Tab-separated table of C-alpha atoms in Angstrom:
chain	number	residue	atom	x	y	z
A	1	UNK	CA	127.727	112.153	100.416
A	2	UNK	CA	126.686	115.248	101.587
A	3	UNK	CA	127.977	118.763	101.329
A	4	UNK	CA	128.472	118.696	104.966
A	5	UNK	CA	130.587	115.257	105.220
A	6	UNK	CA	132.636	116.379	102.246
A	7	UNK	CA	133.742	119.709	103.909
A	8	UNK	CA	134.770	117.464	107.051
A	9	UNK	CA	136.014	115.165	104.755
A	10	UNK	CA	138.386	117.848	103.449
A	11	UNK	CA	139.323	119.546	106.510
A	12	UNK	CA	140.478	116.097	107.611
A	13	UNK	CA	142.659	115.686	104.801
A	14	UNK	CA	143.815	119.003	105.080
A	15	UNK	CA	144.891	118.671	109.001
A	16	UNK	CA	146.648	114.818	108.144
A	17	UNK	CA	148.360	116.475	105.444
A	18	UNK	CA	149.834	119.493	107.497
A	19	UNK	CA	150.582	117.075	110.457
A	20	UNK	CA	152.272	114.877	109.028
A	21	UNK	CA	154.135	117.461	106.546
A	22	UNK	CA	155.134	119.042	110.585
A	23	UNK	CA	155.935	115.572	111.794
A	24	UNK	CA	158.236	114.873	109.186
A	25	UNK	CA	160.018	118.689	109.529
A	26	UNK	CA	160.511	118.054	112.919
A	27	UNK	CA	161.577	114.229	113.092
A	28	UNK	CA	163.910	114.395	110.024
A	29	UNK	CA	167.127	115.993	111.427
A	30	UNK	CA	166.481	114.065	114.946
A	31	UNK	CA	166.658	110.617	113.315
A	32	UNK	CA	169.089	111.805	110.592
A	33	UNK	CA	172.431	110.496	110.572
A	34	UNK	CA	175.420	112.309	111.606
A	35	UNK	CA	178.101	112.618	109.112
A	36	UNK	CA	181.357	110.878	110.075
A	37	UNK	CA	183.701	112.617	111.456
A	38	UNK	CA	186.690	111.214	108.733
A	39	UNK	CA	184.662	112.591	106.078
A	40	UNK	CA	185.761	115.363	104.018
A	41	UNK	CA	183.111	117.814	102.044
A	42	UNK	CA	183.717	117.577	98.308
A	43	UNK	CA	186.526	120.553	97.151
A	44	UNK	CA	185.094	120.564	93.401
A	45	UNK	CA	182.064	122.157	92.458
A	46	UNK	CA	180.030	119.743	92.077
A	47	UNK	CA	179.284	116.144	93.628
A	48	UNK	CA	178.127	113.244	90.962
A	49	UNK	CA	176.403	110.062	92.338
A	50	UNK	CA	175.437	106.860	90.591
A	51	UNK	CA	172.894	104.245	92.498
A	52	UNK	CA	170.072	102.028	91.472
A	53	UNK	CA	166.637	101.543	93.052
A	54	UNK	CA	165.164	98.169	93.503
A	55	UNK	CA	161.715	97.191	94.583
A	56	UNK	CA	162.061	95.908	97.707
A	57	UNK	CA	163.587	92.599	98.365
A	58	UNK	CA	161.579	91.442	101.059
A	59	UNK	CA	158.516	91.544	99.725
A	60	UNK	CA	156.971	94.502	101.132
A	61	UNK	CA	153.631	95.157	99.291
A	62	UNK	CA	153.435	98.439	97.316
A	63	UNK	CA	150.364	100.473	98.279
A	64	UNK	CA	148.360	102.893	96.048
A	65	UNK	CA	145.402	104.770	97.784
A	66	UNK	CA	142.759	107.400	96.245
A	67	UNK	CA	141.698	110.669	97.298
A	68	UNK	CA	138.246	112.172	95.628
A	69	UNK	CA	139.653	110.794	92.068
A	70	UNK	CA	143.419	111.448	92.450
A	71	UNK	CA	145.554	108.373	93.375
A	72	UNK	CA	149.242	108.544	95.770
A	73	UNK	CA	151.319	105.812	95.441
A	74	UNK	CA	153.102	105.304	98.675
A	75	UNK	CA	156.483	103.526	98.496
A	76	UNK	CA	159.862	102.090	100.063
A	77	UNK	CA	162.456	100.880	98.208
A	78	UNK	CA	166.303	99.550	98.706
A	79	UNK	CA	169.112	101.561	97.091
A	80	UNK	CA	171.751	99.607	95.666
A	81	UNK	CA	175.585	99.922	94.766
A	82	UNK	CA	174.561	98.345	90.727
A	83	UNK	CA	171.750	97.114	88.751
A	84	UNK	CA	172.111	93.669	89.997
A	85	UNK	CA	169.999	92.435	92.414
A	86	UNK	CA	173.103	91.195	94.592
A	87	UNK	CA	174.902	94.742	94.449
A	88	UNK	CA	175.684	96.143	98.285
A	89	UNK	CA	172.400	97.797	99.925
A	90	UNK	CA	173.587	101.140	100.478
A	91	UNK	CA	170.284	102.934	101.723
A	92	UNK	CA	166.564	103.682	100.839
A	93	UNK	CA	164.181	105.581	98.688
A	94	UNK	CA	160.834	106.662	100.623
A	95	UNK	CA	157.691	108.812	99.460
A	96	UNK	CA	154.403	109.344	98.908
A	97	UNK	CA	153.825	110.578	95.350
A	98	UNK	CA	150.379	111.823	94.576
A	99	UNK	CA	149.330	111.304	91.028
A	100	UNK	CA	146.865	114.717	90.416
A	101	UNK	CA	144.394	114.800	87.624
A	102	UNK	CA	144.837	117.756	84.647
A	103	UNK	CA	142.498	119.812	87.194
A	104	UNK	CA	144.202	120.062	90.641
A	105	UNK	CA	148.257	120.286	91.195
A	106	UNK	CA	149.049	118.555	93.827
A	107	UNK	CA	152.709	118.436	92.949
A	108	UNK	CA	154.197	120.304	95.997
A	109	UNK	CA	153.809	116.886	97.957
A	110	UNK	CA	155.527	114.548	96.018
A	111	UNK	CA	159.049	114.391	97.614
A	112	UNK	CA	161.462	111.407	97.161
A	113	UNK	CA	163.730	111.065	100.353
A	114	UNK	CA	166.662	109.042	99.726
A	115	UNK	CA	168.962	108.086	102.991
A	116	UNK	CA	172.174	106.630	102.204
A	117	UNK	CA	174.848	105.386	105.026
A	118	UNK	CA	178.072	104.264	103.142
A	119	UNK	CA	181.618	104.872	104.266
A	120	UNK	CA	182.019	108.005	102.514
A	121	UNK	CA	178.377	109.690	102.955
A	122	UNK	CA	175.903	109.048	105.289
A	123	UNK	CA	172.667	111.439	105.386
A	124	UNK	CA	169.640	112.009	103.066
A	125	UNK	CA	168.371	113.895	100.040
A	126	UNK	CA	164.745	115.008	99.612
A	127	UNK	CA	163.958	115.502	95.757
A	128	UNK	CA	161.097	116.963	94.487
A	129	UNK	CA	159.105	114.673	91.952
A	130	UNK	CA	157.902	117.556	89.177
A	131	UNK	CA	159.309	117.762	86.328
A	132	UNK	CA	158.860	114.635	83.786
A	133	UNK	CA	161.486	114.430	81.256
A	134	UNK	CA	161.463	112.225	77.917
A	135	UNK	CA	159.947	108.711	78.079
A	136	UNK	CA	162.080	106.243	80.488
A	137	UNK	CA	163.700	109.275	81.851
A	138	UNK	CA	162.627	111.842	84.784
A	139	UNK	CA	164.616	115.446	85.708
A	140	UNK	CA	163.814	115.812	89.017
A	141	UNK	CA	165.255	118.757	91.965
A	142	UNK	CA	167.093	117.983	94.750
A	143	UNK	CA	165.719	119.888	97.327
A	144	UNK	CA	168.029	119.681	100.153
A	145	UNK	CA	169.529	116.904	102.530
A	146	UNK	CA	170.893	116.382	106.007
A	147	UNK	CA	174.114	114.736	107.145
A	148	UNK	CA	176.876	114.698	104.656
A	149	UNK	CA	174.091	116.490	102.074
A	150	UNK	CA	172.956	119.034	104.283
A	151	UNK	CA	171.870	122.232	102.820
A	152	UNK	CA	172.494	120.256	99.305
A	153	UNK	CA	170.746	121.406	95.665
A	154	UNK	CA	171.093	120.243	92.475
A	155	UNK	CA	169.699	117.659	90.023
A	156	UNK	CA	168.905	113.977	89.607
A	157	UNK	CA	167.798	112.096	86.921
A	158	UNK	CA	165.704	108.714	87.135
A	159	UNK	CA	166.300	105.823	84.046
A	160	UNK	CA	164.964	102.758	83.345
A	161	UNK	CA	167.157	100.408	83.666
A	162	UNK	CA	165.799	97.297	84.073
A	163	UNK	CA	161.402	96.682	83.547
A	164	UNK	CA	160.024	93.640	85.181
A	165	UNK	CA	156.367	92.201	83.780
A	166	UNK	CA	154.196	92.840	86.499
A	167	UNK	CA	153.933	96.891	86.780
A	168	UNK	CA	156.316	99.988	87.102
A	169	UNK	CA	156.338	99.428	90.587
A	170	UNK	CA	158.705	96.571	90.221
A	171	UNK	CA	161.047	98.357	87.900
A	172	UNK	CA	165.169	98.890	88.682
A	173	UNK	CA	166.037	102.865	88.127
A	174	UNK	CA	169.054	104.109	87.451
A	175	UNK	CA	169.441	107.755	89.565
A	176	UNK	CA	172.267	109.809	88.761
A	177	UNK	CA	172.427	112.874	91.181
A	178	UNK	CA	175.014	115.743	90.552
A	179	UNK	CA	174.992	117.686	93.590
A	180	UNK	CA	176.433	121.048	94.631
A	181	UNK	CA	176.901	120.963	98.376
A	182	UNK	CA	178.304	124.655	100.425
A	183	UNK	CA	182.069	124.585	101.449
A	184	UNK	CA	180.501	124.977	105.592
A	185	UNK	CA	177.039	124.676	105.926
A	186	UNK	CA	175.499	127.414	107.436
A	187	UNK	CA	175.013	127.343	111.250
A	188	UNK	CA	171.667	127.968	112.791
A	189	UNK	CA	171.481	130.524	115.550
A	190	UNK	CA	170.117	129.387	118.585
């Protein structure tokens, strides 16, 4: 290719990235769910949560695409009340995670959005997908939330709890999150 096509190239990338990145700031609290109205906010200091993610079980194919060298692996999964593959769907896990080469950090894109809608919290998480812990086990930041988690921080750790043959992809993680949500979220003026 040319110098010319891979500037465009770029710029291309560049403008899909920040589009989408405003798409997703702008359609996440419109498509959100509201928290109940029965629900209570959590009096103790901190909020812990135990759920398992499973590849999906209806066969939705995982995709992995590659950009000048780096590879994203795009993904959807089910989050479940247990390990077992019959345990209660209680929500999803969705991202993009790009996979950056010793040279670039491409880090700041790899958030984990997990929407769950049970009878005592309905909303979603966004954790950011940085830091790697020991082997089997990621520390990872949770960045916020809407819903019952709005305005939520704290920590959540990924295990592996289960491996199946064919690849990672296909793997059942443990997540524990321990959250620290505000006694009344902060209203925005407007």
């Amino acid at each position: 290719m040319g110098h010319q096509t891979l500037i465009m190239l770029a710029r291309i990338i560049f403008f899909a990235a920040v589009s989408a990145a405003t798409l997703a700031i702008i359609l996440l609290p419109l498509l959100s769910p509201v928290p109940r109205k029965s629900e209570k906010r959590q009096t103790g200091p901190w909020l812990a949560l135990s759920l398992y993610v499973h590849p999906p079980s209806r066969g939705r194919p995982h995709q992995q695409a590659g950009l000048h060298g780096h590879s994203a692996f795009v993904f959807r999964h089910d989050l479940r009340e247990g390990p077992e593959n019959t345990s209660r769907v209680i929500g999803g896990a969705r991202g993009i995670v790009l996979l950056p080469s010793r040279q670039l950090e491409l880090s700041a894109f790899n958030i984990v959005h997990l929407a769950l809608d049970t009878a005592a919290y309905s909303g979603s998480l966004s954790v950011e997908a940085r830091r790697v812990g020991r082997r089997g086990r990621e520390e990872l930041a949770v960045v916020g939330g809407t819903g019952s988690f709005a305005f939520a921080r704290g920590h959540a750790a990924f295990t592996v709890t289960r491996e199946r043959r064919r690849s990672d992809a296909n793997s059942i993680y443990r997540l524990d999150l321990r959250l620290m949500l505000p006694e009344e979220p902060p209203t925005i003026p407007g």
